[in-house]
Structures are given as structure tokens and as C-alpha cells.
XYZ file of C-alpha atoms in Angstrom:
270
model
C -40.695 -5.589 -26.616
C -39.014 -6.142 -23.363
C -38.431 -3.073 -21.084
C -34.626 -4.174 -20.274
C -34.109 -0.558 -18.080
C -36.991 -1.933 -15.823
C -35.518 -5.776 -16.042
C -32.398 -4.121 -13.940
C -34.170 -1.563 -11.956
C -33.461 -2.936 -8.440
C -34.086 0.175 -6.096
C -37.383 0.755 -8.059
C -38.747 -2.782 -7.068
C -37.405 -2.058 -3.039
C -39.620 -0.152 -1.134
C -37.493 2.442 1.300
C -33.859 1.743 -0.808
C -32.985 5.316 -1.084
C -32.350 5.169 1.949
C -29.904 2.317 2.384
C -26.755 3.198 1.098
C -26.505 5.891 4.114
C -27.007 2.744 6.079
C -24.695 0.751 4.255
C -21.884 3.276 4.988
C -22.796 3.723 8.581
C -22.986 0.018 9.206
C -19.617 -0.460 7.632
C -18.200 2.740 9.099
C -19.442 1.081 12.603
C -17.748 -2.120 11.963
C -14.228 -0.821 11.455
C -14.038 1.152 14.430
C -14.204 -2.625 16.231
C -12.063 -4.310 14.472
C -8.439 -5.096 15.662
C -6.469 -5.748 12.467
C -7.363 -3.490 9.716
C -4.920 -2.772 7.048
C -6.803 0.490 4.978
C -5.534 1.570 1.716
C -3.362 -0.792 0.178
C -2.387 0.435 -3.456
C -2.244 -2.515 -6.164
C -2.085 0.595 -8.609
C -0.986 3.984 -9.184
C -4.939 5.194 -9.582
C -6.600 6.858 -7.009
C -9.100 4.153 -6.791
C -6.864 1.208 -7.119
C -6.659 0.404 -3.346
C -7.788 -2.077 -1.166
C -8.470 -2.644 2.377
C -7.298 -5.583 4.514
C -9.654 -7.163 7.176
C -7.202 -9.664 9.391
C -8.813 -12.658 11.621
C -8.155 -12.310 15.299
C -5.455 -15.525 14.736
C -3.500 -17.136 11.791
C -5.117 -16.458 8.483
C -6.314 -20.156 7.087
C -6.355 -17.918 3.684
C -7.913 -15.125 1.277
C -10.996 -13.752 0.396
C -11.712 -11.216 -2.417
C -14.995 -9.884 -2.188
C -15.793 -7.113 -5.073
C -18.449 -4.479 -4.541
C -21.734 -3.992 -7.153
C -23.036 -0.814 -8.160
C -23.653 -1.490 -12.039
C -19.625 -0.575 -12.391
C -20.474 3.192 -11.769
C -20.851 3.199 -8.393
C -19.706 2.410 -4.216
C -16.260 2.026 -3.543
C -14.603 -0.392 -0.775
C -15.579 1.547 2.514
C -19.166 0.473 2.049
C -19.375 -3.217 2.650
C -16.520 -3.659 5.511
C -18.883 -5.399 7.351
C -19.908 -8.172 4.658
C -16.219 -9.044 6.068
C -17.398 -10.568 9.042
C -18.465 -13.628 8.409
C -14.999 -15.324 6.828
C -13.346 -13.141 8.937
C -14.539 -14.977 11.921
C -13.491 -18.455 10.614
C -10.039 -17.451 10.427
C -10.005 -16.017 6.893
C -8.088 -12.779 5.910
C -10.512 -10.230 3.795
C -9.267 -8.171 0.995
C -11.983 -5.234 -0.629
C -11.083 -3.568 -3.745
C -12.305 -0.507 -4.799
C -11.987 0.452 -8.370
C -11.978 3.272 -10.790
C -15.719 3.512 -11.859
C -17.502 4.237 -15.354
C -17.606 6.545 -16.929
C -13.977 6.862 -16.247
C -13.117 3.470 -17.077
C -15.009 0.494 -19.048
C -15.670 -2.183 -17.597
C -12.665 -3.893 -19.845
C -10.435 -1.551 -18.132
C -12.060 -2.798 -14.391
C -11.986 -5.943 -14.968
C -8.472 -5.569 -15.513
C -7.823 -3.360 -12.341
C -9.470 -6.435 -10.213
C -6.855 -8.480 -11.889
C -4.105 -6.449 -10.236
C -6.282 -6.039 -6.863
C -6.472 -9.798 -6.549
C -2.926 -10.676 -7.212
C -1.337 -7.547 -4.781
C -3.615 -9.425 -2.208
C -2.367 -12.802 -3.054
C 1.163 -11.482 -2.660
C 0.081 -10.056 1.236
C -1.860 -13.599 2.384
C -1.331 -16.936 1.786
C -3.071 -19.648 1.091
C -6.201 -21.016 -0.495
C -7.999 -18.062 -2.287
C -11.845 -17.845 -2.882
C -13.646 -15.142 -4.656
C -16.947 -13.615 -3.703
C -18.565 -10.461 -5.940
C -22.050 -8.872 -5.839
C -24.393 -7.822 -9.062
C -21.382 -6.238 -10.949
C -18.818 -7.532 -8.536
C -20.235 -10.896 -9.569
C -19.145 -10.520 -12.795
C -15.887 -9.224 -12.049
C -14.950 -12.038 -10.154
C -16.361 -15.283 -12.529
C -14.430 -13.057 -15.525
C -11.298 -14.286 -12.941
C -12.315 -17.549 -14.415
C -12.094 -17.444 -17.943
C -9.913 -18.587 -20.348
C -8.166 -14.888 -21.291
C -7.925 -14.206 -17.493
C -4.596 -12.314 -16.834
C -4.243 -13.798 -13.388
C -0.716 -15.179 -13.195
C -0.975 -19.456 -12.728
C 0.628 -19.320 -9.253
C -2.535 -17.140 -7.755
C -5.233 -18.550 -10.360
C -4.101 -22.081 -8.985
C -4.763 -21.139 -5.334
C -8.174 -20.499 -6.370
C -10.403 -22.537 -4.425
C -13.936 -21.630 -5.004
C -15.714 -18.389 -6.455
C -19.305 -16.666 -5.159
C -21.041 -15.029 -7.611
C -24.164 -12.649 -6.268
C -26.889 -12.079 -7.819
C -24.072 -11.420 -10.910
C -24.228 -10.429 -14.370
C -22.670 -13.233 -16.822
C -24.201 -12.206 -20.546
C -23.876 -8.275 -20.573
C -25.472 -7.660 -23.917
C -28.706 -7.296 -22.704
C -27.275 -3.948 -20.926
C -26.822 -2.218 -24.678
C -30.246 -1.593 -24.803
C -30.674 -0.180 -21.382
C -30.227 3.907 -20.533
C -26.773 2.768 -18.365
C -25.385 2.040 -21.181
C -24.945 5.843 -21.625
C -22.658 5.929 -18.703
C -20.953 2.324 -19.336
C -20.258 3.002 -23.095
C -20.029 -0.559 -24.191
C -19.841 -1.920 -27.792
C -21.206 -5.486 -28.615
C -17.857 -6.191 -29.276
C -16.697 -5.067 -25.427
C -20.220 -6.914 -24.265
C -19.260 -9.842 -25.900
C -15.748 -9.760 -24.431
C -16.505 -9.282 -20.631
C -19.107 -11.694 -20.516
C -18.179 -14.785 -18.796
C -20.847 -16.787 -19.596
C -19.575 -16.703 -23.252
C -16.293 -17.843 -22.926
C -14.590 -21.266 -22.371
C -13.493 -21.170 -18.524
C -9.521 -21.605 -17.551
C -9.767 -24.488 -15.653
C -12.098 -26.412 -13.452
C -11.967 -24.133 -10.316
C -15.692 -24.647 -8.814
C -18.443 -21.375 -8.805
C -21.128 -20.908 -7.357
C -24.299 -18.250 -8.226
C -26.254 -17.374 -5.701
C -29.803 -14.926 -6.001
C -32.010 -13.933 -4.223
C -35.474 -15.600 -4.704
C -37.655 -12.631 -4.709
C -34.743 -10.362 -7.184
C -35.576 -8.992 -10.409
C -36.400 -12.375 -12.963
C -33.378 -11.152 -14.806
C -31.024 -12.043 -11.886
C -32.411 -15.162 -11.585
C -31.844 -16.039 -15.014
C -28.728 -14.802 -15.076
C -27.723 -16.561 -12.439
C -28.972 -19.554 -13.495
C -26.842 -19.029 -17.254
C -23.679 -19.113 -15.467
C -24.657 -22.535 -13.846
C -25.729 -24.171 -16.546
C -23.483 -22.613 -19.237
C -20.022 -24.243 -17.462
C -21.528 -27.172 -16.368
C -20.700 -28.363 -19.849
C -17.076 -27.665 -19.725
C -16.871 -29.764 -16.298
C -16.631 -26.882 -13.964
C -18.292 -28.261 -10.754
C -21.076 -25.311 -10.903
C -24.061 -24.672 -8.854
C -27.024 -22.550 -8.667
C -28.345 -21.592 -5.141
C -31.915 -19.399 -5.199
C -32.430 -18.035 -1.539
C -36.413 -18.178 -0.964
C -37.778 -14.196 0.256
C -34.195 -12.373 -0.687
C -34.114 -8.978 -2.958
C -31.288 -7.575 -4.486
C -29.677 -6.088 -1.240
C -30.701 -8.016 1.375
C -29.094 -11.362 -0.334
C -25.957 -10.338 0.862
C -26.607 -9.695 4.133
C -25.614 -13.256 5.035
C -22.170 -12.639 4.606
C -21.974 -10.968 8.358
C -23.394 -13.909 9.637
C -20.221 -16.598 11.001
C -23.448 -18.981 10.912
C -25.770 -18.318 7.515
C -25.090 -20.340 4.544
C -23.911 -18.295 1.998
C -20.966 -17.735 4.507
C -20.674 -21.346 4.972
C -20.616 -21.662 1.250
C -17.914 -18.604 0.419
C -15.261 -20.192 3.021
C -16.106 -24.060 1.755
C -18.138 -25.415 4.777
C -20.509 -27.284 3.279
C -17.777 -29.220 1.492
């Protein structure tokens, strides 16, 4: 029988990743202290977690970009991936990062809706074309955006131009069987429910799943489910796998004005 707690065991397959969320922090912390338009805090709800922070280009804003932290839903908040800003934010694009409340606190049901709200009180700041970036969990939190009982109001799901999913989770029943589950408290029926890969999407709006090539095999495949899985309903999908990336440093590209992933958030590469 498949070991499904090892199957999402990232830090155990990363040599030295205990120590990288104190770098994550500093790095971001670092970041902030440069920046000339930063907008911290922005409420979209009355919980102490529902806030966001607003990362402003040095000119006119040519838009919006969500990007929605990881951590398995139970962990990180906002403050720790400022810099992941930096490459949109340099093309002109206006950054918005949500934190939310995390499990076991809430279920993911309940997050999923409190992105809802994050992305719309952002949409209501910037105008403008809107595209969507998440990581691991924040993957799925944004591609759930895309389905066809997403709460988003038409006039911000419309402005939707294009949505990054990271090394994101699409089917979440394989996470029942898995000790996190403990913590994240979901039924098959809730499993079912937040799983984007199992529901008919809104609309057409394009995604894209990117992974690391050297990530867990689990990734991968999930990754490649969400491609393949919406391709069939004529959403223009597509599958990237970035050769020698883990987990973590698959994201790192999104500092980088220059990298492709960047290029592929902010529709460069057409």
C-alpha cells in the first residue's frame, strides 16, 4: 500500500529545509524595507487573518496579481513571500498577498471562501486584467477560483486573465489517508468539494500548472491532472515541468523580472 504521508513529505526529501522558512521571512522582511509603495494590512474581512498586503509598481499599474501562499492550509501567512512580488511588480503589475485564517481553525471550505473575499477587496483597489498565481496549497486555492460554484462575482471573474498554479493540489482525497488530515479535518464529502480537478470549470479562463521536475512524484502528477482534466472542457491548459526544481526552490523564479515562470504569470510568452 502506498505511504501517502511520505508522497507529501516535502521538507523530508530537502536536505537543510528546516532551516528555510527563517530565510524566507528574512528575505521577505529585507525586501519590504526597499520598496516604495507598500500598502500593509488591508482587511477584506473582519478576521484577524483576513488581510492582505499591497505591493505597487514604481508607475501606473497595467493590472493585478493574486499570489496565495502554501503551507498545506495550516501554515505561513502573507509576510513571508513579499519578495515572490518582485518579478510582476517590475513589469508594471500591482501585487496583492492574502493571508488567511489557517486549519485547524478553519477548513479548507471555509479558506477557500476567505480567498474569495481577498481577491475581490483587491479587485475593488486595482484595475485591470487580473491573473492568479498560488503555491502547493495556494495552488489549489486559486484554480478552485475557476470552477463552476466559484463565488467570485462575474465583473472580477471576467477580468481574469490567466491563473498559475504551483506545484498545486487539484484531487485532495488522497490527503484523507495522510496524518494532516488530523489537523485539516476533511470528510470525502469536503475532499470531493474543494477539489478542482473534479468539477466542471466556469468558463474558459486559461491555467497553467507548473512543478518542479525533481518534486515529490505526487506533485507532478498532480500537476499534470489539472492539465489534462480541463483540457476536455476547452480550457486552454498547460503543464510546464521545470528540469532540477524541488518543492521550494520552484518558486524562486517569481523574483526574477527575467525567468519564465514570471514571464508566464504576467502573460509574456503570449
Amino acid at each position: 500500500m502506498r505511504d501517502w504521508d511520505d508522497a507529501y513529505a516535502n521538507s523530508a526529501h530537502i536536505p537543510g529545509s528546516d532551516k528555510l522558512p527563517a530565510l524566507w521571512a528574512e528575505r521577505a522582511a529585507a525586501y519590504r524595507v526597499g520598496l516604495r509603495e507598500f500598502r500593509p494590512d488591508v482587511a477584506y474581512g473582519a478576521g484577524e487573518r483576513q488581510k492582505l498586503d499591497l505591493i505597487l509598481p514604481d508607475g501606473d499599474s497595467k493590472g493585478l496579481v493574486v499570489f496565495v501562499h502554501g503551507g498545506y492550509w495550516m501554515r505561513f501567512d502573507k509576510s513571508t513571500w513579499t519578495d515572490l512580488a518582485e518579478g510582476a511588480r517590475h513589469h508594471g503589475w500591482t501585487v496583492a498577498l492574502p493571508s488567511y485564517t489557517l486549519a485547524p481553525a478553519a477548513r479548507i471550505s471555509d479558506i477557500t471562501a476567505e480567498i474569495t473575499a481577498a481577491i475581490a477587496k483587491a479587485a475593488s483597489l486595482v484595475s485591470g486584467p487580473i491573473r492568479l498565481a498560488g503555491h502547493s496549497a495556494g495552488g489549489h486555492l486559486v484554480t478552485r477560483m475557476l470552477c463552476g460554484d466559484s463565488r467570485l462575482e462575474s465583473a472580477v471573474y471576467n477580468r481574469i486573465a490567466g491563473t498559475l498554479s504551483i506545484s498545486g493540489l487539484h484531487d485532495l482525497r488522497p490527503l484523507l489517508k495522510t496524518a494532516m488530515n488530523e489537523t485539516l479535518r476533511m470528510t470525502m464529502e469536503e475532499a470531493t468539494l474543494e477539489s478542482a480537478a473534479l468539477h466542471l470549470p466556469r468558463g474558459h479562463s486559461p491555467v497553467t500548472a507548473w512543478v518542479g521536475g525533481s518534486e515529490r512524484p505526487e506533485f507532478i502528477r498532480q500537476s499534470d491532472l489539472m492539465a489534462n482534466i480541463w483540457t476536455g472542457f476547452d480550457v486552454p491548459t498547460h503543464l510546464v515541468v521545470e528540469p532540477g526544481l524541488n518543492h521550494f526552490t520552484v518558486i524562486d523564479g517569481l523574483k526574477d523580472p527575467s525567468s519564465q515562470i514570471t514571464a508566464r504569470l504576467i502573460g509574456l510568452d503570449g
